Coordinates of C-alpha atoms and ligand atoms in Angstrom, one line a residue:
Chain F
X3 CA 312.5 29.2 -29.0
X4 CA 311.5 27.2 -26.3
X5 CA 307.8 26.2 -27.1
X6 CA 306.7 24.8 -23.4
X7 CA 307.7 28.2 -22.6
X8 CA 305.8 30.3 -24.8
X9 CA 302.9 28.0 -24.2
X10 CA 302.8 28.5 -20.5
X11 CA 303.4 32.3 -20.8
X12 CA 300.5 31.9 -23.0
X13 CA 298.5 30.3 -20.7
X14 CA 299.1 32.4 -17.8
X15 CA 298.2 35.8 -19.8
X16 CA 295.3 34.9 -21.3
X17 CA 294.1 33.4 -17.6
X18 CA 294.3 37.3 -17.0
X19 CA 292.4 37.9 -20.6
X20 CA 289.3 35.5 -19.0
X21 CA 289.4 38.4 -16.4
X22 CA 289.1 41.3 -18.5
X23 CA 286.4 39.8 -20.4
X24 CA 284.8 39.0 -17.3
X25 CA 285.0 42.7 -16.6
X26 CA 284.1 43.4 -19.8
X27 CA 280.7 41.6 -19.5
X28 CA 280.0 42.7 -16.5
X29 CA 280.2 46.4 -17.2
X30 CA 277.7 45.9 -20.5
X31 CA 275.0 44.2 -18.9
X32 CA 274.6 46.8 -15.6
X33 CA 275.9 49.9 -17.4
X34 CA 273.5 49.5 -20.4
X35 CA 270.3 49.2 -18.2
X36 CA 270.9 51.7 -16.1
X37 CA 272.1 54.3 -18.8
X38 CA 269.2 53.9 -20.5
X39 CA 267.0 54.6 -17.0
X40 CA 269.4 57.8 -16.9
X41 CA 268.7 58.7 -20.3
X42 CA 264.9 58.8 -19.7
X43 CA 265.0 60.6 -16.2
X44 CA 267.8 63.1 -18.3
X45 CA 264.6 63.8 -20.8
X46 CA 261.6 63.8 -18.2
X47 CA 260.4 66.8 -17.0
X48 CA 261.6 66.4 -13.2
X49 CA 263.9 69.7 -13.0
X50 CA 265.9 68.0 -9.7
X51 CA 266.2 64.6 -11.8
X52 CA 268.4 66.3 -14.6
X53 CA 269.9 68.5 -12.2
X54 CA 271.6 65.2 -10.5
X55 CA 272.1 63.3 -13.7
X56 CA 273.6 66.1 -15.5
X57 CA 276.1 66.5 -11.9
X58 CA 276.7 62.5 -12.5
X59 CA 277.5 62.6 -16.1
X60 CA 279.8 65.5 -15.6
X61 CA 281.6 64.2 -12.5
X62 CA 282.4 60.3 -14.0
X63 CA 283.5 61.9 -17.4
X64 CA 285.1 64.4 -16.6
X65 CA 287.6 62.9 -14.4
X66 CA 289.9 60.5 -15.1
X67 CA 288.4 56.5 -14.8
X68 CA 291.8 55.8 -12.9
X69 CA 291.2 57.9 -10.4
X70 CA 288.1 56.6 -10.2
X71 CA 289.6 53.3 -9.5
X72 CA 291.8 54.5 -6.7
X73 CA 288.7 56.3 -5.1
X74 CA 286.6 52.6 -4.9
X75 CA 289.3 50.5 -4.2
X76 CA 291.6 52.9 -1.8
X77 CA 289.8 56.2 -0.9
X78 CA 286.5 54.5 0.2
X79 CA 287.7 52.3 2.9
X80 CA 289.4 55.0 3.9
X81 CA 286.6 57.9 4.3
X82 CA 284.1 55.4 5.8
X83 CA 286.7 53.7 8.5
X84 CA 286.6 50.2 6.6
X85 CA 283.0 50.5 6.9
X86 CA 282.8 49.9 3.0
X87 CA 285.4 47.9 1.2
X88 CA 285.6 46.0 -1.9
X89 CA 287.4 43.5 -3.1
X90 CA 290.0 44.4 -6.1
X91 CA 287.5 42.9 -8.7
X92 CA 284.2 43.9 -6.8
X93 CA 285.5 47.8 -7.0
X94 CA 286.3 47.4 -10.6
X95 CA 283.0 46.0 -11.2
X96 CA 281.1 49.1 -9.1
X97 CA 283.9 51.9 -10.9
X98 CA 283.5 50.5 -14.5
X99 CA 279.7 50.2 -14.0
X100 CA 278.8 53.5 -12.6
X101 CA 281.6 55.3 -15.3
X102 CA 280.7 53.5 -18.7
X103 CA 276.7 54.2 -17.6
X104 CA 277.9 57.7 -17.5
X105 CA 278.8 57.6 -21.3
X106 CA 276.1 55.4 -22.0
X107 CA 273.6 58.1 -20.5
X108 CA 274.9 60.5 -22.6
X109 CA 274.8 58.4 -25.9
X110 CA 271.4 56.9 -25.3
X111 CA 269.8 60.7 -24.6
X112 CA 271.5 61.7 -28.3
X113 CA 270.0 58.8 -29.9
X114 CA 266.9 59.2 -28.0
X115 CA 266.3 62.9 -29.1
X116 CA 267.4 62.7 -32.4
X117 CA 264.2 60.8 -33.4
X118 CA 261.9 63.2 -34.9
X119 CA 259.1 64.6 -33.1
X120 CA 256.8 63.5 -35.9
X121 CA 257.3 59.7 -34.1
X122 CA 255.9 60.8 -31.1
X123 CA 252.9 62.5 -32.9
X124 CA 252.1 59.9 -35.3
X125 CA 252.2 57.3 -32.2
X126 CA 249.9 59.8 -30.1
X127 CA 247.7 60.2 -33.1
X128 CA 246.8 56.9 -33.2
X129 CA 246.1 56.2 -29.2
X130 CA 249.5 55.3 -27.8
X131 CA 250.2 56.3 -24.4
X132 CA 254.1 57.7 -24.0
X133 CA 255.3 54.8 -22.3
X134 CA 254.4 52.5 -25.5
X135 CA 255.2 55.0 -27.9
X136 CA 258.6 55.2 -26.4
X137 CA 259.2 51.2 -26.0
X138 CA 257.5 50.1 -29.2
X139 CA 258.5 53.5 -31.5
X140 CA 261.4 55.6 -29.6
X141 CA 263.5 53.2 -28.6
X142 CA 263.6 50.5 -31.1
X143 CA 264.8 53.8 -34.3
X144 CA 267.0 55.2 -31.4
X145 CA 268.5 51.7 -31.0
X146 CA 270.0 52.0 -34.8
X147 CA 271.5 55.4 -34.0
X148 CA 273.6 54.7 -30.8
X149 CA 274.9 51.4 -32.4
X150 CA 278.2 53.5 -34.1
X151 CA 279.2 55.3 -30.9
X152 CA 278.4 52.0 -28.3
X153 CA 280.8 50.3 -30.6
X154 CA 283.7 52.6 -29.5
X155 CA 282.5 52.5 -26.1
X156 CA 283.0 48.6 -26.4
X157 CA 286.3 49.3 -27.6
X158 CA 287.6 51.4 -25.3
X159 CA 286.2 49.4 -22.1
X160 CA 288.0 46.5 -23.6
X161 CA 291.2 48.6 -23.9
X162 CA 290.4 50.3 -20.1
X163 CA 290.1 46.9 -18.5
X164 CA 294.2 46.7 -18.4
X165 CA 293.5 50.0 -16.0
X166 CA 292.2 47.2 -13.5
X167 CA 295.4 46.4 -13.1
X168 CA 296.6 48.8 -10.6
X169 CA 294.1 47.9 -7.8
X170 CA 295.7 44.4 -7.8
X171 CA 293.1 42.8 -10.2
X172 CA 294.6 40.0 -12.0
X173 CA 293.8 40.9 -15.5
X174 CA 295.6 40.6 -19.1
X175 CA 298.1 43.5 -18.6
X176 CA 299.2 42.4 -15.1
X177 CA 299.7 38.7 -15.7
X178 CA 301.9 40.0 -19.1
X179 CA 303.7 42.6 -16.6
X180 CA 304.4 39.7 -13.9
X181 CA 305.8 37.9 -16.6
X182 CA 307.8 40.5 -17.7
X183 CA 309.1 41.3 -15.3
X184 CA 310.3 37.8 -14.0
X185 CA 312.1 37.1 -16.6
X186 CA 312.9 40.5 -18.9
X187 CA 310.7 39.4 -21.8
X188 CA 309.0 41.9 -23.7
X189 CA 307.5 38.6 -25.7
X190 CA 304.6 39.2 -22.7
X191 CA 303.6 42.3 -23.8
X192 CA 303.5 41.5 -27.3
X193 CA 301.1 38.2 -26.8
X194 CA 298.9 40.8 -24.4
X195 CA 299.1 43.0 -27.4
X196 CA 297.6 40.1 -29.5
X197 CA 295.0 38.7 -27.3
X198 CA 293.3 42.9 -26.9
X199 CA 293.7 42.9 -30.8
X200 CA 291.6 39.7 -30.9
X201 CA 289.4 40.7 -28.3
X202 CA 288.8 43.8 -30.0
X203 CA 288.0 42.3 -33.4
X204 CA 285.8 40.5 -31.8
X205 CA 283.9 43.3 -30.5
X206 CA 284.0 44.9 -33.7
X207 CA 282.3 42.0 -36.0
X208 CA 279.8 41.6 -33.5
X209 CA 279.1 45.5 -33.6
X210 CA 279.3 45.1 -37.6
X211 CA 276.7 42.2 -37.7
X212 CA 274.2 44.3 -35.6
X213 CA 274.8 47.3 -37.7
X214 CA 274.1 45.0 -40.7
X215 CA 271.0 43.9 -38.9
X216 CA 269.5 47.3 -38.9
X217 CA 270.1 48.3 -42.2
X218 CA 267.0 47.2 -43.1
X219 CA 265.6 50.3 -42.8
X220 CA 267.0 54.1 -43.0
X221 CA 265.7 56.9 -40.5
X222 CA 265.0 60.2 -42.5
Chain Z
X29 CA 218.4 61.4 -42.4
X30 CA 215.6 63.5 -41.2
X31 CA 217.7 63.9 -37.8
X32 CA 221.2 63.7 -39.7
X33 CA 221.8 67.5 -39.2
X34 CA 221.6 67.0 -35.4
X35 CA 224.3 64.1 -35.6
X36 CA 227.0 66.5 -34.3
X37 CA 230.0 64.6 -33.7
X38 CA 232.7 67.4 -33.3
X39 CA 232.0 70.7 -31.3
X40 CA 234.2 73.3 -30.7
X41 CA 233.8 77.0 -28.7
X42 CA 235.6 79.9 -28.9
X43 CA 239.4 78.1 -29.1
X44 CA 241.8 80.4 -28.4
X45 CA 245.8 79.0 -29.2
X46 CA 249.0 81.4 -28.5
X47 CA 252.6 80.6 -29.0
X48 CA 254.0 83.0 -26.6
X49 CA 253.0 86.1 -27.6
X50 CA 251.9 84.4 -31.3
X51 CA 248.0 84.9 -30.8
X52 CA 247.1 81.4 -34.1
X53 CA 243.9 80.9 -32.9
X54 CA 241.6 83.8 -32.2
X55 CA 238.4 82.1 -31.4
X56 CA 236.9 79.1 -33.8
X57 CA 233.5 77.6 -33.7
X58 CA 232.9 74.8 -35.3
X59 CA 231.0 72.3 -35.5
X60 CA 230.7 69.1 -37.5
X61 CA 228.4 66.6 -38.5
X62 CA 228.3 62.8 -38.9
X63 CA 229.6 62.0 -42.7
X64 CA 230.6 65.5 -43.7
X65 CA 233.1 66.9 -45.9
X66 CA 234.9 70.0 -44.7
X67 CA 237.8 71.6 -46.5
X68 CA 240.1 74.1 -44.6
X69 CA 241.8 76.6 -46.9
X70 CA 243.4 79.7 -46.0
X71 CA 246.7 81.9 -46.5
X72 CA 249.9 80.0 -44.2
X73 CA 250.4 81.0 -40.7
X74 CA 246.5 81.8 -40.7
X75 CA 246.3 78.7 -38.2
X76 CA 244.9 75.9 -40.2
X77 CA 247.3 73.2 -38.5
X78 CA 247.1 74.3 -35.4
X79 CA 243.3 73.8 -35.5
X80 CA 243.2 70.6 -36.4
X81 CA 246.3 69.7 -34.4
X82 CA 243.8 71.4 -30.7
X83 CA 241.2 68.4 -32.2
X84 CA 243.3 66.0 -31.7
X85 CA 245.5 66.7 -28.8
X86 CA 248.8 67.4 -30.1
X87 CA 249.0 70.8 -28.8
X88 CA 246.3 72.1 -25.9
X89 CA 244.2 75.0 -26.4
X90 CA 244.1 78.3 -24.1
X91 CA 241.0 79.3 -24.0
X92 CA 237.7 77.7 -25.0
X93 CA 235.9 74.1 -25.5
X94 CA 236.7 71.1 -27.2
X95 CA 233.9 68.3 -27.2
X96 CA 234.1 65.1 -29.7
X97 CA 231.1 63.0 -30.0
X98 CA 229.6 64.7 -27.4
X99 CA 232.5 64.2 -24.1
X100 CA 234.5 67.0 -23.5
X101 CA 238.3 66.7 -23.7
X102 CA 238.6 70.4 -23.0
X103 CA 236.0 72.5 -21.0
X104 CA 235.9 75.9 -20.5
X105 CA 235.8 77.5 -16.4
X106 CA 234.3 80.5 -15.3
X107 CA 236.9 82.8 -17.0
X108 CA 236.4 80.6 -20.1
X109 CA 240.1 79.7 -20.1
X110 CA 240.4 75.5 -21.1
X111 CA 240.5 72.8 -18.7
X112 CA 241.2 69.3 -19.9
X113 CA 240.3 65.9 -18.9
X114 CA 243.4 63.7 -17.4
X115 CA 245.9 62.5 -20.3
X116 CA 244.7 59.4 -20.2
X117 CA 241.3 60.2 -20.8
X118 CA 241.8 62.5 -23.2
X119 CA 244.3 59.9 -25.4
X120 CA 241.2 57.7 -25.7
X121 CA 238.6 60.1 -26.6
X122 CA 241.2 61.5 -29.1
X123 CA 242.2 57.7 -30.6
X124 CA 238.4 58.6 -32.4
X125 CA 240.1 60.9 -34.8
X126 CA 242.7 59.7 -37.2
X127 CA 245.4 61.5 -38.4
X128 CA 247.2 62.4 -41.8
X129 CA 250.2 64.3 -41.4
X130 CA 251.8 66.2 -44.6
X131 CA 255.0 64.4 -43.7
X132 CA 253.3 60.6 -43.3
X133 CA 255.6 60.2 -40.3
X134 CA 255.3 56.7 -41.1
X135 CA 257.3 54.2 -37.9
X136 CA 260.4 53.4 -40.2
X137 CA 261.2 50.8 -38.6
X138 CA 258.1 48.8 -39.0
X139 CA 256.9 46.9 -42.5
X140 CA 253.8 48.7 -44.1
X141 CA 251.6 45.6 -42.7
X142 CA 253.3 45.8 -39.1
X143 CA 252.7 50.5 -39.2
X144 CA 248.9 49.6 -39.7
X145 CA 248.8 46.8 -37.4
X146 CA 250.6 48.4 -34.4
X147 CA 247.5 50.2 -32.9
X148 CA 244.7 48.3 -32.9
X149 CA 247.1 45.5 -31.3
X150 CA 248.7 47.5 -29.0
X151 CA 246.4 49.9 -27.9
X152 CA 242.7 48.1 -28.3
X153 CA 244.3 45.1 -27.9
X154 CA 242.6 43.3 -30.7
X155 CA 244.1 39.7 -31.6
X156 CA 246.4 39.7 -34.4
X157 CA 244.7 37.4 -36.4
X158 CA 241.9 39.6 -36.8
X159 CA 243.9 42.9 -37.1
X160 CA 246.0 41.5 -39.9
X161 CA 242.9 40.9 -42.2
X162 CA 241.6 44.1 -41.4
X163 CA 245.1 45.5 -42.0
X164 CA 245.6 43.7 -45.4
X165 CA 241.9 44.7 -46.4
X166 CA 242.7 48.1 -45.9
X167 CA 246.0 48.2 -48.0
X168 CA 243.5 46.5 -50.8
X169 CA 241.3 49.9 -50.2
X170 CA 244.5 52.2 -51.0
X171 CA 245.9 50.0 -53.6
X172 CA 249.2 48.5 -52.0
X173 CA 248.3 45.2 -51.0
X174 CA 251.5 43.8 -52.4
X175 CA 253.6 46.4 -50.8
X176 CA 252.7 44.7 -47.1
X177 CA 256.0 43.8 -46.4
X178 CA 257.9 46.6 -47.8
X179 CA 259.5 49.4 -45.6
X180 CA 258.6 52.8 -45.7
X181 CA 261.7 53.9 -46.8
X182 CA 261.3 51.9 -50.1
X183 CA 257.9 53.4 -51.1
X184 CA 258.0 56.8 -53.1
X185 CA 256.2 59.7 -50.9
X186 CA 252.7 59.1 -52.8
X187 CA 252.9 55.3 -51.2
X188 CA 254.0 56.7 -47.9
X189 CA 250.7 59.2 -48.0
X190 CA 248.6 56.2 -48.4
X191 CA 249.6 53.7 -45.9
X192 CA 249.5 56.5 -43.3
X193 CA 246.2 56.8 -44.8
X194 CA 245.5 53.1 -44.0
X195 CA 247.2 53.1 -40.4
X196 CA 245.1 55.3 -39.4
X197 CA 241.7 53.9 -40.4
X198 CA 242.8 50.9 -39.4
X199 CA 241.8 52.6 -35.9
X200 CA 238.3 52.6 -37.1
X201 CA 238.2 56.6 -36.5
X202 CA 234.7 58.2 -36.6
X203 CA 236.5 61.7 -38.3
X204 CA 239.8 61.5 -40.4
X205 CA 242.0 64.7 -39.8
X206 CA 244.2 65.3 -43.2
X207 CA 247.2 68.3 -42.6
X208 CA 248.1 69.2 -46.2
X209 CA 248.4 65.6 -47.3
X210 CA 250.0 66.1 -50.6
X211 CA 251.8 69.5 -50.0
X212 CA 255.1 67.1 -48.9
X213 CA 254.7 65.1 -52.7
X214 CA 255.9 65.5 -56.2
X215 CA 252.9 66.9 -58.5
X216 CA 252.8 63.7 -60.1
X217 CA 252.2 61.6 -57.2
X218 CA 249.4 64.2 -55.9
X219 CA 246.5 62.4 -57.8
X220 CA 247.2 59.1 -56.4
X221 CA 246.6 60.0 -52.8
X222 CA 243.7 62.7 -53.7
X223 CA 241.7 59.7 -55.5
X224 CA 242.2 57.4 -52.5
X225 CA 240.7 60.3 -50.0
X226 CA 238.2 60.6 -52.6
X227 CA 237.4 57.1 -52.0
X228 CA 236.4 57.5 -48.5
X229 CA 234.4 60.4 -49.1
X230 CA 232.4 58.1 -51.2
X231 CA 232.5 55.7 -48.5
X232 CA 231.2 58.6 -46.3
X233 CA 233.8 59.2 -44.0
X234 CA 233.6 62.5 -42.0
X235 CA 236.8 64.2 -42.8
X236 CA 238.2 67.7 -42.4
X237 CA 241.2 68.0 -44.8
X238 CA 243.6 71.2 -44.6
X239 CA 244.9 71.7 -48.4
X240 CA 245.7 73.8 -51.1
X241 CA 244.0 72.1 -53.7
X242 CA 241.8 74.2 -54.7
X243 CA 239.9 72.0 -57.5
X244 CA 240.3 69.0 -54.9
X245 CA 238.3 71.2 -52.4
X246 CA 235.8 72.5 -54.6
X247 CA 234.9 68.9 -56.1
X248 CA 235.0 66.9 -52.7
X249 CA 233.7 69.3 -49.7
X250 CA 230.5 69.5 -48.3
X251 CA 231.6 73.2 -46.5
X252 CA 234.7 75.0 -47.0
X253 CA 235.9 76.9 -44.2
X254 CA 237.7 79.7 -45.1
X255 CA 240.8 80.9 -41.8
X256 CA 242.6 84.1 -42.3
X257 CA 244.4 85.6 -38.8
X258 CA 243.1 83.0 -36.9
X259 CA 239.8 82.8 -37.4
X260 CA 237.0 81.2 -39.9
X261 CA 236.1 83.8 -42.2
X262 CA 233.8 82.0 -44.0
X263 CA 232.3 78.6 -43.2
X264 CA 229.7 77.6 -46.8
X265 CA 229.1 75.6 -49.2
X266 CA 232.1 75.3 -52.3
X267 CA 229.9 77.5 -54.4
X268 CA 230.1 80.6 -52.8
X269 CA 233.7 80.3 -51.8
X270 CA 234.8 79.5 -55.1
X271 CA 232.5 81.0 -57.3
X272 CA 232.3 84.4 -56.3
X273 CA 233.2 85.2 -53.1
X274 CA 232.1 87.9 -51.2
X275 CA 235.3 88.5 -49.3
X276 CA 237.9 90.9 -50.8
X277 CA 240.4 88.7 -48.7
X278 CA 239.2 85.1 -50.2
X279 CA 239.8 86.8 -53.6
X280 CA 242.7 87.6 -52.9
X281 CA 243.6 84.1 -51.4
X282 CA 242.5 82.5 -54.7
X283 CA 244.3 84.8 -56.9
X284 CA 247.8 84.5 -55.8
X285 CA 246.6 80.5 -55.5
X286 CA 246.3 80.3 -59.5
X287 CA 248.8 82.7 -60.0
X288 CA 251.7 80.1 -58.5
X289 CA 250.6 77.7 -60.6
Ligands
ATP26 N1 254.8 74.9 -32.0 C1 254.8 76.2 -32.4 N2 255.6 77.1 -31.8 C2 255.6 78.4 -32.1 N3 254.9 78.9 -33.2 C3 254.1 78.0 -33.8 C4 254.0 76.6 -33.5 N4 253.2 76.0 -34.4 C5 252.7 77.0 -35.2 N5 253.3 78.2 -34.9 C6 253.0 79.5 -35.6 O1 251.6 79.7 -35.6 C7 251.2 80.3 -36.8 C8 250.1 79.4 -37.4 O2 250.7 78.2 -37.8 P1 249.9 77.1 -38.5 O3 250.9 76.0 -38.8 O4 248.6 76.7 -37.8 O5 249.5 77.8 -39.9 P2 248.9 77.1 -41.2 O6 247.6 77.9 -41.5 O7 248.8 75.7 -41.0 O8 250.0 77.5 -42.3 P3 250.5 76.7 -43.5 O9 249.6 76.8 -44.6 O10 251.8 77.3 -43.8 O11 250.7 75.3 -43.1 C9 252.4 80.4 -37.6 O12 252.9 81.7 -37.6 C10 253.4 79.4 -37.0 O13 254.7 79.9 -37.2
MG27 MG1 249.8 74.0 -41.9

C-alpha cells in the first residue's frame, strides 16, 4: 500500500467533501427561512397564497431533484437565450434551496398545526396579538415537533449533494469518480463512502443533542 | 356601596351564537356587577361555554351586544345583527377578562414562573423585575411558590388548574371567566382548586364560573344563572335555584346531577 498515495487521493476527495458541505450549509440557512415564510402564507387565510404554495410544494416534490438540476443549470440558459445562467455551483445553490424549502414547507405547516388550538386560545385570552402568540407560543412547541423529520431532511441533503455532481460541480462523488476512473480504483469510492458516513454522523449527533435539548418538556 | 348596584362592568343584549345551522345562543342578557359572584349551571350543549367564550372574544357573536366596563366590543346595527370593533381593539378591551379553561392549556414550554410572566411582559410591557414579584406573589396566593421553576408537564392536573389560575390574574383582570375548571381533574384534586377560587371570592373578585359543582355553586355565588337551549332560564339568588325551584326543568337538572354521583 502505497501511503503518499492514499494520502493524496484523500486529499483530493475530501477537497470535493468541503464542497458538499458548503452546499450543505448553504441549502439550511435559505431553505429554512423561507420554508417557514411558506408555512405561514400555507396557513393564512389568502385563498390565492395557498393556491401558489400548494402548486410549489407539489411541483419541487413531486419531480425528481435531478431534473431539477438539469432545468437550472441546462434548460434555463436555454429558454431565456443565455439571458439567465448560473454557474455549476450558483444553480446548485438556487435548485437545492428552492427544493429542500419545498419539504421544509411542508414539515413546518405539520408541526405548526399540530399544536393544539387551546395555545392559541390561552395566548388570546390573556392579550396576545397572533403575531406574538405565534413567535413566542406556536413556533417555539412546533420547533420540538419538526426536529425528527428535519433530521432526515439533513440526511438526505447530505446524501443528494453527490447529485451536484452531474452539472460539473466539484463535489465528493465527482472528485472519488475522477479518481476512479484515472486509475481503476474502487478505493475512491470507498473513502467517499467514509467521509458521507462521517458527515452524516455528524448531522445525526447534532440532531440528537437538540432533541435532548427539548426534552425538557413534553407537548400533550 | 350605596351606588355599588350601578357599578356594571359587563353588559350583554340579546347575543345570539349559531354554528351553522346549531342555533347555542338564543338571546342572553346579562348583566354584571363590580365584585359579584355568578355561577353558570345548566344541562351540556345548553351553551354555557359558548357564552362565556362571546365575552371574551374567542368566538364572535351573531346577533346582539357585547359591552365590558362600559366600551362596546360588539354593537348591534339597525337589524340588530353584531358589529365588532377592529381586532386590535377588541384584544385590549378583552385582556380585562381572565380566563380559566377546563383543560389549563398551560404554554408547555414555559416554566410555571415564565407561563405567568409572559403577558404582562409582553403584552403591557411591564419590566421584568416588577412582573416577577408580582408573579411569585401570586404563586404564594395559590400555594405553589416552590413549584416556580417546574414545567407544566410535571405538575398533577390540580397544579396545572392553579397556575392557569395565577397567569391569568397576573393580568390584573377586572372579571375572571372559569369554563368548568375542575370537570378535566381527578375528584381528589377538585378541592384544591375550588378553595383557591374560593379565595378570590373572598378577595372580591368578580367571577362568572361555568361548573357542575353543585355544593361549590350554592356556597360561593352571589346569582346562579340557570341556561337550558340557549337561554338563561333563571338568573337568582342560590336559594331559589337550589332550594326549591320553580322550574320543572331545573329539577330535573338537579336530579340527574345527584343521581351521577
Ligand atoms: N366551535 C363549534 N363548532 C360547532 N359546534 C359547536 C362549537 N362549539 C360548540 N358547539 C356546539 O354548541 C352547543 C353548545 O355548546 P357549549 O359548549 O356552549 O355547551 P355547554 O353548555 O358548555 O355544554 P357542556 O356542559 O357539555 O360543556 C353544543 O351542541 C356544541 O356541540
Ligand atoms: Mg362547556
Amino acid at each position: 500500500m502505497d501511503f503518499q498515495y492514499l494520502f493524496d487521493i484523500t486529499k483530493y476527495i475530501a477537497f470535493g467533501a468541503g464542497v458538499t458541505v458548503l452546499v450543505f450549509i448553504v441549502t439550511l440557512v435559505f431553505s429554512v427561512p423561507f420554508g417557514i415564510f411558506c408555512a405561514l402564507g400555507k396557513l393564512s387565510r389568502f385563498r390565492i397564497l395557498h393556491g401558489l404554495l400548494g402548486i410549489y410544494t407539489w411541483v419541487f416534490r413531486g419531480t425528481p431533484l435531478l431534473l431539477q438540476l438539469f432545468f437550472t443549470y441546462y434548460g434555463l440558459p436555454m429558454i431565456t437565450n443565455g439571458a439567465v445562467k448560473f454557474s455549476p455551483l450558483m444553480a446548485a445553490f438556487v435548485t437545492f434551496i428552492i427544493n429542500y424549502a419545498a419539504y421544509f414547507t411542508e414539515i413546518f405547516r405539520a408541526g405548526i398545526q399540530s399544536i393544539g388550538k387551546g395555545q392559541y386560545e390561552a395566548a388570546k385570552a390573556l392579550g396576545m396579538r397572533p403575531r406574538l402568540t405565534m413567535q413566542r407560543i406556536i413556533l417555539p412547541q412546533a420547533v420540538k415537533l419538526i426536529l425528527p423529520p428535519m433530521g432526515n431532511e439533513a440526511i438526505n441533503l447530505i446524501k443528494d449533494t453527490a447529485l451536484c455532481s452531474v452539472i460539473t460541480v466539484t463535489e465528493m462523488l465527482r472528485n472519488a469518480n475522477r479518481v476512479m476512473s484515472r486509475d481503476f480504483n474502487v478505493g475512491a469510492l470507498v473513502i467517499a463512502a467514509c467521509l458521507y458516513l462521517l458527515l452524516t454522523f455528524v448531522v445525526i449527533q447534532v440532531f440528537r443533542k437538540l432533541e435532548k435539548h427539548f426534552a425538557y418538556y413534553q407537548i400533550k | 356601596m350605596m351606588d355599588k348596584e350601578f357599578m356594571e362592568i359587563l353588559r350583554t343584549h340579546n347575543l345570539h351564537k349559531s354554528f351553522g345551522k346549531l342555533h347555542v345562543l338564543k338571546g342572553v342578557n346579562l348583566s354584571v356587577e363590580k365584585g359579584q359572584i355568578l355561577s353558570v349551571i345548566g344541562p351540556s350543549g345548553s351553551g354555557k361555554s359558548t357564552l362565556l367564550r362571546l365575552l371574551n372574544h374567542l368566538e364572535t357573536a351573531d346577533r346582539g351586544s357585547i359591552f365590558i366596563g362600559g366600551e362596546a366590543i360588539a354593537r348591534e346595527d339597525e337589524n340588530g345583527n353584531s358589529v365588532y370593533l377592529p381586532a386590535k381593539e377588541v384584544l385590549k378591551i378583552c385582556s380585562r377578562l381572565g380566563m380559566v379553561f377546563q383543560n389549563f392549556n398551560l404554554f408547555p414550554h414555559k416554566s410555571v414562573i415564565e407561563n405567568l410572566m409572559e403577558a404582562p411582559i409582553m403584552v403591557k410591557g411591564l419590566p421584568k423585575e416588577e412582573v416577577e414579584q408580582k408573579c411569585m406573589q401570586l404563586l404564594k396566593k395559590v400555594g405553589l411558590t416552590e413549584k416556580f421553576d417546574v414545567y407544566p408537564g410535571q405538575l398533577s392536573g390540580g397544579q396545572q388548574q392553579r397556575v392557569a389560575i395565577a397567569r391569568a390574574l397576573a393580568m390584573d383582570p377586572e372579571i375572571m371567566l372559569f369554563d368548568e375548571p375542575t370537570s378535566a381533574l381527578d375528584p381528589e384534586l377538585i378541592g384544591e382548586v375550588l378553595e383557591t377560587i374560593k379565595t378570590l371570592a373572598a378577595e372580591n373578585t368578580t367571577m362568572i364560573i361555568v361548573t357542575h359543582e353543585m355544593t361549590f355553586a350554592r356556597e360561593i355565588s352571589d346569582r346562579v344563572l340557570f341556561m337550558d337551549d340557549g337561554q338563561i332560564l333563571v338568573d337568582g339568588e342560590p336559594d331559589e335555584i337550589f332550594k326549591d325551584p320553580d322550574h320543572q326543568r331545573i329539577r330535573t337538572f338537579l336530579q340527574k346531577i345527584l343521581e351521577k354521583r
